Coordinates of C-alpha atoms in Angstrom, one line a residue:
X1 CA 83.6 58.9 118.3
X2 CA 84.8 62.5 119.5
X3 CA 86.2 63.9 116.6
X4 CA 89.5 64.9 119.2
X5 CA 90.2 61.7 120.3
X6 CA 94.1 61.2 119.7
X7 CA 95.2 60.0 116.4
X8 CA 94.9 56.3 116.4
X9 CA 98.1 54.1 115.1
X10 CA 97.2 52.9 111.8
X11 CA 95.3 49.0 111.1
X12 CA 98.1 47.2 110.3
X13 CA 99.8 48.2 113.6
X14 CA 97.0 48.0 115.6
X15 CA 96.7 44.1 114.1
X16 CA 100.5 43.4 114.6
X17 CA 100.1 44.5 118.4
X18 CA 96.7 42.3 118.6
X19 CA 97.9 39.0 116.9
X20 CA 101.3 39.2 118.9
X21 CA 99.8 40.0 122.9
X22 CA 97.3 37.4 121.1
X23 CA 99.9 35.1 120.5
X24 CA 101.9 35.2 123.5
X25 CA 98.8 35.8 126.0
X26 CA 97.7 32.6 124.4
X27 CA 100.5 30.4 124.5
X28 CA 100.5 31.6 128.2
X29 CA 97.3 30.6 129.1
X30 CA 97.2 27.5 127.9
X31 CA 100.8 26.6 129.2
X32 CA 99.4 27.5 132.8
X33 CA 96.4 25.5 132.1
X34 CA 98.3 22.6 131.4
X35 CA 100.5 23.4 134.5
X36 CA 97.1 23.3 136.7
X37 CA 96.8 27.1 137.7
X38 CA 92.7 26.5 137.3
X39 CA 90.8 29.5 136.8
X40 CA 94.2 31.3 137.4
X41 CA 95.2 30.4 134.0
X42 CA 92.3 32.9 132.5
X43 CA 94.0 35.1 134.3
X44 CA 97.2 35.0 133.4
X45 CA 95.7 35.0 130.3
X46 CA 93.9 38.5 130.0
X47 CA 96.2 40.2 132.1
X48 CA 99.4 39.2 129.6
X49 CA 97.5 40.2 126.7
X50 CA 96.9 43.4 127.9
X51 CA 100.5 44.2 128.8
X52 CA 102.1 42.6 125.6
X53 CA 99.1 44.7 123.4
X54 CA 100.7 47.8 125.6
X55 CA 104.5 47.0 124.9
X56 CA 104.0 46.3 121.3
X57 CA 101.6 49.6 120.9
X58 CA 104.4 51.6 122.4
X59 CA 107.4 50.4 120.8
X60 CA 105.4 51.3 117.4
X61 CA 103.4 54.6 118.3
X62 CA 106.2 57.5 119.2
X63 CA 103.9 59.0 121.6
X64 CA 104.4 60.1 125.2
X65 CA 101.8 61.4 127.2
X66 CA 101.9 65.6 128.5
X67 CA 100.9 67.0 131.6
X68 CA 98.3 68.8 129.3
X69 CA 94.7 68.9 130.5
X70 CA 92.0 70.3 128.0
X71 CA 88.1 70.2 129.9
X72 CA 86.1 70.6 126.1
X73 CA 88.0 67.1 125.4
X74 CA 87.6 65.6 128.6
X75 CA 83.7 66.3 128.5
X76 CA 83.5 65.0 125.2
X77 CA 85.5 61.7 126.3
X78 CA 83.4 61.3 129.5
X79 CA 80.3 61.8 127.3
X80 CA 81.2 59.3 125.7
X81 CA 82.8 56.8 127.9
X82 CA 81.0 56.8 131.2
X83 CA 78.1 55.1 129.1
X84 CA 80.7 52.2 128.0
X85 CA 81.5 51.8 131.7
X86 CA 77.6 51.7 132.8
X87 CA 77.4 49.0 130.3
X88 CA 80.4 46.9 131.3
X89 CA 79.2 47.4 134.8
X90 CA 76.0 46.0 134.6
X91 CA 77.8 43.0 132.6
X92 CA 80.0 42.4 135.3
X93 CA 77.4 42.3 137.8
X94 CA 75.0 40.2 135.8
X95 CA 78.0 37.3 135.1
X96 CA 78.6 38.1 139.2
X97 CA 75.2 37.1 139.9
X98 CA 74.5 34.0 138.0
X99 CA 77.6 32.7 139.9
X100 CA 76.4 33.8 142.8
X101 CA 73.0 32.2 142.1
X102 CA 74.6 28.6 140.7
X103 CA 76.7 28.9 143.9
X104 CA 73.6 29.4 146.3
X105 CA 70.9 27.6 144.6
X106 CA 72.7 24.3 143.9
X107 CA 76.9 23.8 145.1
X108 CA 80.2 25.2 144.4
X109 CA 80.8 21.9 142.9
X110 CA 78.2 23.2 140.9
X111 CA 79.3 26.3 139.9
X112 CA 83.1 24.6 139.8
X113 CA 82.3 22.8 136.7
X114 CA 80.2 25.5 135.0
X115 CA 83.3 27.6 135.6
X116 CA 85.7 24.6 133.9
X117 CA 83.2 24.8 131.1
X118 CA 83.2 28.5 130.6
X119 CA 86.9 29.5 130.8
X120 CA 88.0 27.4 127.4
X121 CA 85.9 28.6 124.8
X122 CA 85.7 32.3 126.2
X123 CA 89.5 32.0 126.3
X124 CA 90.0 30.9 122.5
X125 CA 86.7 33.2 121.5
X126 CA 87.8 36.2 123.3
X127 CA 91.5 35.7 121.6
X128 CA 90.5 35.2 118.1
X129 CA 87.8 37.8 117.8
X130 CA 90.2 40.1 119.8
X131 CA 92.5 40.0 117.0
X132 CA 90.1 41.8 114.4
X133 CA 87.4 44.0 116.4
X134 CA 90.0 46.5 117.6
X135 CA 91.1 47.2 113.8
X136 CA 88.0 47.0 112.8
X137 CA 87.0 50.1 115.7
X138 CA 89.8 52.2 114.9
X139 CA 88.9 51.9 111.0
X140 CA 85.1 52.6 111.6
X141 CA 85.8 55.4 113.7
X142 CA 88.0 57.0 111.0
X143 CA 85.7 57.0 108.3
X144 CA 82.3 57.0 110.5
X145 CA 81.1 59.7 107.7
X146 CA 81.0 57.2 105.1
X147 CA 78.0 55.1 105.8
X148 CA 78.5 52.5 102.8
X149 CA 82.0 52.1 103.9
X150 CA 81.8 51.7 107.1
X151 CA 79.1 48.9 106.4
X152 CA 82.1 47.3 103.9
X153 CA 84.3 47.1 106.8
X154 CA 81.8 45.8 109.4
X155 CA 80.5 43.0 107.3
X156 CA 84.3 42.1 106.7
X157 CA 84.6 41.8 110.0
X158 CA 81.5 39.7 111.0
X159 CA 82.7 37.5 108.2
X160 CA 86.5 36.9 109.0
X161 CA 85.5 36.7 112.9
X162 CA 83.0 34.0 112.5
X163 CA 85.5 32.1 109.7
X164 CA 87.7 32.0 112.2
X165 CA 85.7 31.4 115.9
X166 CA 83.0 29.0 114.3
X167 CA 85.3 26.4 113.8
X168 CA 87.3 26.7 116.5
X169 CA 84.0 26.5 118.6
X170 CA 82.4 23.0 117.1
X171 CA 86.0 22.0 117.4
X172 CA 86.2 22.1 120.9
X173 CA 82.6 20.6 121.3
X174 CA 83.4 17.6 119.2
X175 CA 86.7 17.1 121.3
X176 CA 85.2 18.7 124.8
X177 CA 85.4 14.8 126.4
X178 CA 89.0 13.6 125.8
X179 CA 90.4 17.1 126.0
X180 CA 89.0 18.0 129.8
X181 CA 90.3 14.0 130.4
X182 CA 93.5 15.5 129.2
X183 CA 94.5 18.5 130.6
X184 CA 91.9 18.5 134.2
X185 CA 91.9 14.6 134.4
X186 CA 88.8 12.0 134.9
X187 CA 86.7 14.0 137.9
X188 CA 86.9 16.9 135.5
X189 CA 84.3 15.1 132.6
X190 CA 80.8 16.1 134.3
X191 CA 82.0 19.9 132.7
X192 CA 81.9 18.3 129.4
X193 CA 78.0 19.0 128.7
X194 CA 79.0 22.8 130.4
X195 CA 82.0 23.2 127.9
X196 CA 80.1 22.2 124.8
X197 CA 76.9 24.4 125.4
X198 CA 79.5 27.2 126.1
X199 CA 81.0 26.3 122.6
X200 CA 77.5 27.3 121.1
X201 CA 77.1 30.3 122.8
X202 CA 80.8 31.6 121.9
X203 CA 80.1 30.5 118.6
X204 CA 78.1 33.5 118.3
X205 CA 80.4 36.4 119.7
X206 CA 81.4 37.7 116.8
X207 CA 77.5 38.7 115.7
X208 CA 77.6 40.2 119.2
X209 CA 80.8 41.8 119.4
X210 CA 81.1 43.4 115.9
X211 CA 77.7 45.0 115.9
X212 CA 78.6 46.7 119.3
X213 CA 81.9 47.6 117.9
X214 CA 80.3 49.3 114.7
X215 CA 78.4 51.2 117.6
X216 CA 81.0 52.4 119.5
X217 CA 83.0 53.5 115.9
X218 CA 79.9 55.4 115.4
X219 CA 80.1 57.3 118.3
X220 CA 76.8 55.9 119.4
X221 CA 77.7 54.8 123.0
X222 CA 74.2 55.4 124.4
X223 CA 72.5 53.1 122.3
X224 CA 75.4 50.3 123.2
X225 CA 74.2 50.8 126.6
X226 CA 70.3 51.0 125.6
X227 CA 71.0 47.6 124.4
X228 CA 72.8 46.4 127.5
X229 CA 70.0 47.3 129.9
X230 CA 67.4 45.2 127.9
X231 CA 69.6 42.3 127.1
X232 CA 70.1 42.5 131.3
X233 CA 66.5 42.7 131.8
X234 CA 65.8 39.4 130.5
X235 CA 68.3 38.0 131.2
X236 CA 68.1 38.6 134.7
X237 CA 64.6 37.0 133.8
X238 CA 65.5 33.6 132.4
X239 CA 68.1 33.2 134.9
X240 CA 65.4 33.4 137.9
X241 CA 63.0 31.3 136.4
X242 CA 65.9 28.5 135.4
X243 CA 66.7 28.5 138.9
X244 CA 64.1 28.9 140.9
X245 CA 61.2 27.4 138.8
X246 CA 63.3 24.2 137.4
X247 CA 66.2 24.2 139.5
X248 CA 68.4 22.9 137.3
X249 CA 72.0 24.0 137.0
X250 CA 71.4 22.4 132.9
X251 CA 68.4 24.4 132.5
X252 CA 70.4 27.2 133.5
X253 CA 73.0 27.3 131.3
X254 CA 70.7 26.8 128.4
X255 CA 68.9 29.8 129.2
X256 CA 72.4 31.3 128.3
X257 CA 72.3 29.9 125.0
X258 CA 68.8 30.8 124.6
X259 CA 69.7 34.8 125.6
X260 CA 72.7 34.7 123.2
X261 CA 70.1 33.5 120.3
X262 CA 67.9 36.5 121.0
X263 CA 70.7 39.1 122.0
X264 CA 72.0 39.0 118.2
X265 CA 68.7 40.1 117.4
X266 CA 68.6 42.9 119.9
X267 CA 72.4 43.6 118.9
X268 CA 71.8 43.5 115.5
X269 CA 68.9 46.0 115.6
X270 CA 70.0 49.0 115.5
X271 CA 72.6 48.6 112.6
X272 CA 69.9 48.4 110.5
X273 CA 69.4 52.1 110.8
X274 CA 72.6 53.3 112.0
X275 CA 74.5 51.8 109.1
X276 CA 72.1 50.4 106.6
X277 CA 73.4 46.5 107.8
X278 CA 70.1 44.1 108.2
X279 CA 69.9 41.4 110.4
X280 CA 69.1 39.2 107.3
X281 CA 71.9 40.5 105.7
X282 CA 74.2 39.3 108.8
X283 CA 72.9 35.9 109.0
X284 CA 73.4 35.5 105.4
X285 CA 77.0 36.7 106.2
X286 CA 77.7 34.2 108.8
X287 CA 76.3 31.5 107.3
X288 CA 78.8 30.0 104.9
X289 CA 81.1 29.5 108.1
X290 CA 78.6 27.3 110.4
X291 CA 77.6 25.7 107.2
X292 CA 81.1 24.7 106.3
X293 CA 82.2 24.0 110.1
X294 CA 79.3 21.2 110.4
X295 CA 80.3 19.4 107.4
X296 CA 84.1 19.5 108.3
X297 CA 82.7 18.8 112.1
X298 CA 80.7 15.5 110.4
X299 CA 84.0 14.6 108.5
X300 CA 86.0 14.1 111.8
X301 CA 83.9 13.2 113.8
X302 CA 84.5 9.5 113.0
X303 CA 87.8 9.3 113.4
X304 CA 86.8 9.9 117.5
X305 CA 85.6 6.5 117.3
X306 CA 88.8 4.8 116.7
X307 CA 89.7 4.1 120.2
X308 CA 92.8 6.3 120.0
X309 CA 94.8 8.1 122.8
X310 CA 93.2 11.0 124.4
X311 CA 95.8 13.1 122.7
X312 CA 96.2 11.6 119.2
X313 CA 92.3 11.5 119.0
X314 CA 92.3 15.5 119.3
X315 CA 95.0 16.1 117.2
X316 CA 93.6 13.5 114.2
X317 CA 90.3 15.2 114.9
X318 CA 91.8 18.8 114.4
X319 CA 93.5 17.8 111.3
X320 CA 90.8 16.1 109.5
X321 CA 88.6 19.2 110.4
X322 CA 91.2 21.8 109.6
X323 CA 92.0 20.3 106.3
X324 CA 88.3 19.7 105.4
X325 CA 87.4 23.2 106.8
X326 CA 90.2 25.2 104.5
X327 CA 89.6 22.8 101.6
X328 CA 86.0 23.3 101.4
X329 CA 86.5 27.3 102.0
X330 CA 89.0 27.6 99.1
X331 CA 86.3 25.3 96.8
X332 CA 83.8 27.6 97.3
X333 CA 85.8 30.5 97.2
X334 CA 85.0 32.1 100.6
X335 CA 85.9 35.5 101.0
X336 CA 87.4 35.6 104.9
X337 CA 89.7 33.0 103.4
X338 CA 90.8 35.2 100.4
X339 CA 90.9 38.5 103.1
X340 CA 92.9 36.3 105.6
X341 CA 95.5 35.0 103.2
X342 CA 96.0 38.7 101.5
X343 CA 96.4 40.1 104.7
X344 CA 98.8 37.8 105.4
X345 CA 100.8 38.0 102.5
X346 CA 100.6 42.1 103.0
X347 CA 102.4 41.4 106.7
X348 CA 104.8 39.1 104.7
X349 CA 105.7 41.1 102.3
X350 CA 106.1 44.3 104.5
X351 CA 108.5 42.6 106.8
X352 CA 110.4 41.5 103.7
X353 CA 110.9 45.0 102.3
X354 CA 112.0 46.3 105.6
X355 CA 114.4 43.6 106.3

C-alpha cells in the first residue's frame, strides 16, 4: 500500500464500524426478505451496510476532507487502484455473463431460481467475512514490512473467518428445504439444490477473500489482478462448455463449485512467496472448522426428521448444531474460539471503562 495513504482509524474501530453496519445491514436484509422485496432485499442489504460502515466510521474518525490536491499521491493511489478496479470489472462482467448465459441458454425461470439460490448464502458469507477482512487489511498494510507478522495476522484471519462462515454455510444446506418453504413459499423449493451448492462454494470465501486481502495490504495490486484474469479465463471456459456442451443449468452451477475448488489454489499461490504462507499450511488452517462443522452438521441432522414445523425444525436444527459446534470447539481448544471470545471481552471491557 502507498506509504501516503491517509492514516487509517485503528482495528478496533474499524471492527466496531464493521460488526455494527454488519449488524443493522443484516437485520435489514433479512426483515425485507421476509417482507418479499426478492432480490431487492440484497440490496437493501449492501447498500445499508455501506452507509451505516460510513456513519459509524465518521462519528469515530475526526476527519474532514480539504480542498487539497497533491499529484505524487494521486499517481501513487491510481497506481495502485486502477488495477483493483480492472479486477472488480472483469468480475462484474463475468457474474453478468453467466446470468446472461443461464437466461439465454435455458429460461428466466431458470436463472430466477439460481438467483433465489445465490442471494442467501452470499448475503450471510459476504456479512460475516466482511466483519474481519477490513481489520485484517488496515493491520497488514501497517506493518507490511514485517513479513512473519503479517503472516500471524493473515492466518488469524483465515482461521476466525472460516470458524465463523463454515458453519453458518452447512447450516443453511442442511436447512436450505424448509427454510425457502418458509420465507419464498412452496413454488420456491426447486432453488433448494441451487441454495445448497451455493452453501459450498461460500463455504470457501474466506480462503479466497483473505489471501487477496493479504495482497492488497501488501501493496501488491497487480498480482490481485494477475490472478483475476486467469481465474476469468477458465472460468469463462467451464461456463461455455456447461452450457453449451451439457446444457444443463445443474451442470452449470457445479462448474462454479468446481472453479472455486481450483481458484483457492490459484489464490493461494502467490502467498507462498509474498508472505511465506503455503497452501498446505492454509488448508491445515481451515481444517479444524469443516471438520468440526460436519460432525455438529451429522448431530442435527436427525432432529429434521421429526416431522416438525418448518420453523421449529430450523431453529431445533440451529441449536443442536450451535451447541455441538461451540462445545466441540472449546474441547479441543480451537484457537478462533479463544481469539473471538478475547476480543469480545476486550469490546466489553472498553465500553465498561468508558461508561
Amino acid at each position: 500500500m502507498p506509504e501516503s495513504l491517509p492514516q487509517k482509524p485503528p482495528k478496533s474501530q474499524i471492527f466496531r464500524a464493521t460488526m455494527a453496519s454488519v449488524l443493522a445491514s443484516g437485520i435489514l436484509g433479512v426483515v425485507a426478505a421476509v417482507a418479499g422485496a426478492g432480490l431487492w432485499a440484497l440490496v437493501a442489504q449492501q447498500l445499508s451496510y455501506q452507509i451505516a460502515n460510513c456513519i459509524v466510521l465518521g462519528f469515530q474518525v475526526r476527519w474532514l476532507p480539504h480542498l487539497v490536491f497533491k499529484a505524487d499521491r494521486a499517481r501513487e493511489l491510481f497506481s495502485f487502484g486502477w488495477k483493483l478496479l480492472a479486477s472488480g470489472l472483469l468480475d462484474q462482467g463475468y457474474q453478468s455473463l453467466s446470468d446472461l448465459i443461464i437466461g439465454k441458454q435455458f429460461s428466466a425461470s431458470s436463472l430466477g431460481l439460481v438467483s433465489q439460490g445465490k442471494k442467501y448464502p452470499q448475503a450471510v458469507g459476504s456479512m460475516l467475512d466482511g466483519a474481519i477482512q477490513p481489520v485484517m487489511l488496515s493491520a497488514v498494510a501497517r506493518v507490511q514490512d514485517d513479513e512473519a507478522y503479517v503472516k500471524r495476522l493473515v492466518r488469524r484471519a483465515l482461521k476466525t473467518s472460516t470458524f465463523l462462515i463454515v458453519p453458518s454455510m452447512a447450516l443453511f444446506a442442511m436447512v436450505a428445504e424448509p427454510l425457502v418453504a418458509l420465507l419464498l413459499g412452496e413454488k420456491w423449493l426447486p432453488c433448494v439444490p441451487f441454495l445448497q451448492m451455493y452453501c459450498f462454494i461460500y463455504a470457501l470465501l474466506p480462503i479466497h477473500t483473505t489471501n487477496l486481502q493479504a495482497l492488497n495490504g501488501m501493496g501488491r495490486s497487480d498480482l490481485f489482478l494477475k490472478l483475476e484474469l486467469v481465474k476469468k479465463a477458465y472460468g469463462v471456459v467451464f461456463l461455455l462448455v456447461a452450457a453449451f456442451v451439457f446444457k444443463s443449468v445443474y451442470v452449470m452451477v457445479g462448474t462454479y463449485m468446481l472453479t472455486g475448488i481450483i481458484s483457492t489454489f490459484v489464490n493461494a499461490w502467490p502467498n507462498r512467496r509474498v508472505i511465506g504462507y503455503s497452501y498446505a499450511e492454509q488448508v491445515s488452517d481451515i481444517c479444524p472448522a469443516f471438520l468440526l462443522a460436519a460432525a455438529s452438521a451429522a448431530l442435527a441432522w436427525p432432529a429434521g426428521l421429526l416431522g416438525l414445523p418448518a420453523i421449529a425444525t430450523i431453529l431445533l436444527q440451529a441449536a443442536v448444531m450451535a451447541g455441538a459446534y461451540l462445545g466441540l470447539a472449546r474441547a479441543f481448544k480451537v484457537e478462533a474460539l479463544s481469539y473471538l471470545l478475547a476480543t469480545a471481552g476486550e469490546l466489553l471491557g472498553s465500553r465498561r471503562a468508558r461508561g
